[in-house]
Coordinates of C-alpha atoms in Angstrom, one line a residue:
Chain A
X1 CA -171.4 -35.1 249.3
X2 CA -170.3 -34.3 245.8
X3 CA -167.1 -32.7 244.6
X4 CA -165.5 -32.0 241.3
X5 CA -162.2 -33.7 240.9
X6 CA -159.2 -33.2 238.7
X7 CA -159.2 -36.6 237.0
X8 CA -162.6 -38.1 237.6
X9 CA -165.1 -35.3 237.0
X10 CA -167.8 -35.2 239.7
X11 CA -167.7 -37.9 242.3
X12 CA -169.6 -38.6 245.5
X13 CA -167.9 -39.2 248.8
X14 CA -168.8 -39.5 252.5
X15 CA -167.2 -37.9 255.5
X16 CA -165.7 -41.1 256.7
X17 CA -163.6 -41.3 253.5
X18 CA -161.9 -37.9 254.2
X19 CA -158.2 -38.1 255.1
X20 CA -157.1 -35.2 257.3
X21 CA -153.6 -33.7 257.1
X22 CA -153.2 -31.4 260.0
X23 CA -150.0 -29.9 258.5
X24 CA -151.0 -30.2 254.9
X25 CA -148.5 -31.6 252.4
X26 CA -145.1 -30.1 251.8
X27 CA -145.6 -27.2 249.5
X28 CA -149.3 -27.3 250.0
X29 CA -149.5 -26.6 253.7
X30 CA -153.0 -25.1 253.6
X31 CA -154.5 -28.2 251.9
X32 CA -155.7 -30.4 254.8
X33 CA -158.6 -32.6 253.5
X34 CA -158.2 -35.2 250.7
X35 CA -159.9 -38.3 249.5
X36 CA -158.2 -41.3 248.0
X37 CA -159.6 -42.6 244.7
X38 CA -158.8 -45.7 242.7
X39 CA -157.8 -45.1 239.0
X40 CA -159.4 -48.4 238.2
X41 CA -160.4 -51.5 240.1
X42 CA -157.7 -53.7 238.7
X43 CA -154.9 -51.5 240.0
X44 CA -154.3 -51.3 243.7
X45 CA -150.8 -49.9 243.3
X46 CA -151.6 -46.5 242.0
X47 CA -154.2 -44.3 243.6
X48 CA -155.3 -40.7 243.4
X49 CA -155.1 -38.2 246.3
X50 CA -157.7 -35.6 245.5
X51 CA -158.0 -32.3 247.4
X52 CA -161.5 -31.5 248.7
X53 CA -160.8 -27.8 248.8
X54 CA -159.2 -27.4 245.4
X55 CA -160.7 -29.5 242.6
X56 CA -157.6 -28.8 240.5
X57 CA -155.2 -30.3 243.0
X58 CA -154.6 -34.0 242.9
X59 CA -151.6 -36.4 243.3
X60 CA -150.8 -39.9 242.2
X61 CA -150.0 -42.2 245.1
X62 CA -148.1 -45.5 245.1
X63 CA -148.7 -48.2 247.6
X64 CA -145.0 -49.0 248.3
X65 CA -145.3 -52.5 249.7
X66 CA -146.6 -53.9 246.4
X67 CA -143.1 -53.2 245.0
X68 CA -140.7 -52.7 247.9
X69 CA -141.5 -55.4 250.4
X70 CA -138.9 -54.2 253.0
X71 CA -139.8 -50.5 252.7
X72 CA -138.9 -49.4 256.3
X73 CA -140.5 -46.6 258.4
X74 CA -138.6 -47.6 261.5
X75 CA -137.2 -44.1 262.1
X76 CA -140.6 -42.4 262.5
X77 CA -141.2 -42.7 266.2
X78 CA -142.3 -39.1 266.8
X79 CA -144.6 -39.0 263.8
X80 CA -146.1 -42.4 264.8
X81 CA -146.9 -41.0 268.2
X82 CA -148.5 -37.9 266.7
X83 CA -150.7 -40.0 264.5
X84 CA -151.5 -42.5 267.3
X85 CA -150.1 -45.3 265.2
X86 CA -150.2 -48.7 266.9
X87 CA -149.6 -52.1 265.4
X88 CA -151.1 -52.2 262.0
X89 CA -153.7 -49.4 262.1
X90 CA -152.0 -47.4 259.3
X91 CA -151.4 -47.3 255.6
X92 CA -148.4 -46.0 253.7
X93 CA -148.4 -44.2 250.4
X94 CA -145.8 -42.3 248.4
X95 CA -146.4 -39.5 246.0
X96 CA -145.4 -40.1 242.3
X97 CA -144.2 -37.8 239.5
X98 CA -145.9 -39.4 236.5
X99 CA -144.3 -39.2 233.1
X100 CA -145.9 -39.8 229.7
X101 CA -143.8 -43.0 229.6
X102 CA -145.1 -44.6 232.8
X103 CA -142.0 -46.5 233.5
X104 CA -140.0 -43.2 233.5
X105 CA -142.2 -42.0 236.3
X106 CA -140.6 -41.6 239.8
X107 CA -141.9 -42.1 243.3
X108 CA -140.8 -40.2 246.3
X109 CA -139.6 -42.8 248.8
X110 CA -138.0 -40.2 251.0
X111 CA -141.4 -38.6 252.0
X112 CA -144.0 -41.2 252.7
X113 CA -147.6 -40.3 253.7
X114 CA -148.8 -42.2 256.7
X115 CA -152.5 -42.6 257.3
X116 CA -154.1 -43.8 260.5
X117 CA -156.8 -45.9 259.1
X118 CA -158.9 -45.7 262.2
X119 CA -158.8 -41.9 262.8
X120 CA -158.0 -41.0 259.1
X121 CA -155.4 -38.5 260.4
X122 CA -152.5 -38.4 258.0
X123 CA -149.1 -36.8 257.7
X124 CA -146.4 -36.6 255.1
X125 CA -142.9 -37.0 256.6
X126 CA -139.3 -36.6 255.5
X127 CA -137.3 -39.7 256.5
X128 CA -133.8 -39.1 257.8
X129 CA -130.7 -40.6 256.2
X130 CA -129.8 -41.5 252.7
X131 CA -131.6 -44.9 252.4
X132 CA -134.5 -43.7 250.3
X133 CA -134.4 -41.2 247.4
X134 CA -136.8 -38.4 246.4
X135 CA -136.9 -39.9 242.9
X136 CA -137.0 -43.7 242.5
X137 CA -137.9 -44.8 239.0
X138 CA -140.8 -47.1 238.4
X139 CA -138.6 -49.1 235.9
X140 CA -136.5 -50.2 238.9
X141 CA -139.4 -52.1 240.3
X142 CA -139.1 -54.5 237.4
X143 CA -135.4 -55.3 238.1
Chain B
X1 CA -117.7 -22.4 246.8
X2 CA -116.0 -21.6 250.0
X3 CA -115.0 -24.5 252.2
X4 CA -113.5 -23.8 255.7
X5 CA -112.7 -25.6 258.9
X6 CA -114.2 -24.7 262.3
X7 CA -113.9 -26.3 265.7
X8 CA -116.5 -26.8 268.3
X9 CA -117.4 -23.4 269.8
X10 CA -116.0 -21.5 266.8
X11 CA -118.3 -19.4 264.7
X12 CA -118.4 -17.6 261.3
X13 CA -120.4 -14.8 259.9
X14 CA -122.3 -14.5 256.7
X15 CA -122.6 -10.8 256.0
X16 CA -122.9 -8.5 259.1
X17 CA -125.7 -10.2 260.9
X18 CA -125.9 -13.9 260.3
X19 CA -123.7 -15.8 262.8
X20 CA -123.3 -19.6 262.6
X21 CA -121.7 -21.4 265.6
X22 CA -120.6 -25.0 265.7
X23 CA -122.1 -26.5 268.9
X24 CA -121.5 -30.2 268.7
X25 CA -119.8 -32.7 266.4
X26 CA -120.3 -36.4 266.3
X27 CA -119.3 -39.0 263.7
X28 CA -122.0 -38.2 261.2
X29 CA -123.8 -35.2 262.6
X30 CA -123.0 -31.6 263.4
X31 CA -125.2 -29.3 265.6
X32 CA -125.0 -25.7 264.7
X33 CA -126.7 -22.6 266.0
X34 CA -127.8 -19.7 263.7
X35 CA -128.3 -16.2 264.8
X36 CA -130.0 -14.3 262.1
X37 CA -132.5 -11.5 261.6
X38 CA -136.1 -12.6 261.7
X39 CA -136.8 -11.9 258.1
X40 CA -134.1 -14.4 257.0
X41 CA -135.8 -17.7 256.0
X42 CA -133.8 -20.7 257.4
X43 CA -135.0 -24.0 256.1
X44 CA -133.5 -27.5 255.9
X45 CA -132.6 -28.5 252.3
X46 CA -134.7 -31.6 252.4
X47 CA -137.9 -29.6 253.2
X48 CA -137.3 -27.5 250.0
X49 CA -136.8 -30.7 248.0
X50 CA -139.9 -32.2 249.5
X51 CA -141.9 -29.1 248.5
X52 CA -140.5 -29.1 245.0
X53 CA -141.1 -32.8 244.6
X54 CA -144.8 -32.4 245.6
X55 CA -145.2 -29.4 243.3
X56 CA -143.8 -31.4 240.4
X57 CA -146.1 -34.3 241.3
X58 CA -149.2 -32.1 241.1
X59 CA -148.8 -31.5 237.4
X60 CA -150.1 -34.2 235.0
X61 CA -151.3 -33.9 231.4
X62 CA -154.6 -35.4 230.2
X63 CA -153.0 -38.1 228.1
X64 CA -151.0 -39.4 231.1
X65 CA -154.1 -39.6 233.2
X66 CA -155.8 -41.6 230.5
X67 CA -152.8 -44.0 230.6
X68 CA -153.1 -44.3 234.3
X69 CA -156.8 -45.1 234.2
X70 CA -156.1 -47.9 231.7
X71 CA -153.1 -49.2 233.6
X72 CA -153.6 -52.6 235.3
X73 CA -150.3 -53.4 237.1
X74 CA -146.6 -53.3 236.9

């Protein structure tokens, strides 16, 4: 199938690439189906989450473990059950607010996206506690 | 801002028809019950912040996208 995308013009995708958010994303509760696209092949840290429904809706995702090795999802038991997460059958992403100066960009570590890589069901969650902020600056990765 | 003290079981009103009762207190958590008319929207602050954060993240200018496509790694 083909869709128009916000950042890559028209692209082709198959059904088994579609990530399904039963509850949508916070603030975008009606958007359920997305695909994840690479910005380029040399960069596996930053990815694009493109809505299938709305070609003008896309987010930038960060793969947190490239930068925060001990990023912890320990508290998410209920969500893990809902998504049928077992062992290592999931991926974790965080939504970024990208600024013109890339290092001034921030990533939302408080609200990770968990994707079951087998079923491709996904959910964005809000983690409890004060351990992780809504806005964590990219420049802090380099410290 | 008004700051006041309540004990377990005590309540307070906001206006005539919103009643907030303290149910349980532990070292770092408080359980409250809220009686309010149906049309009053009650939402945890972090949900609003999560929504705002996503809305902000959905806006990107073309130049920045160009930078992202050329970006290799941190």
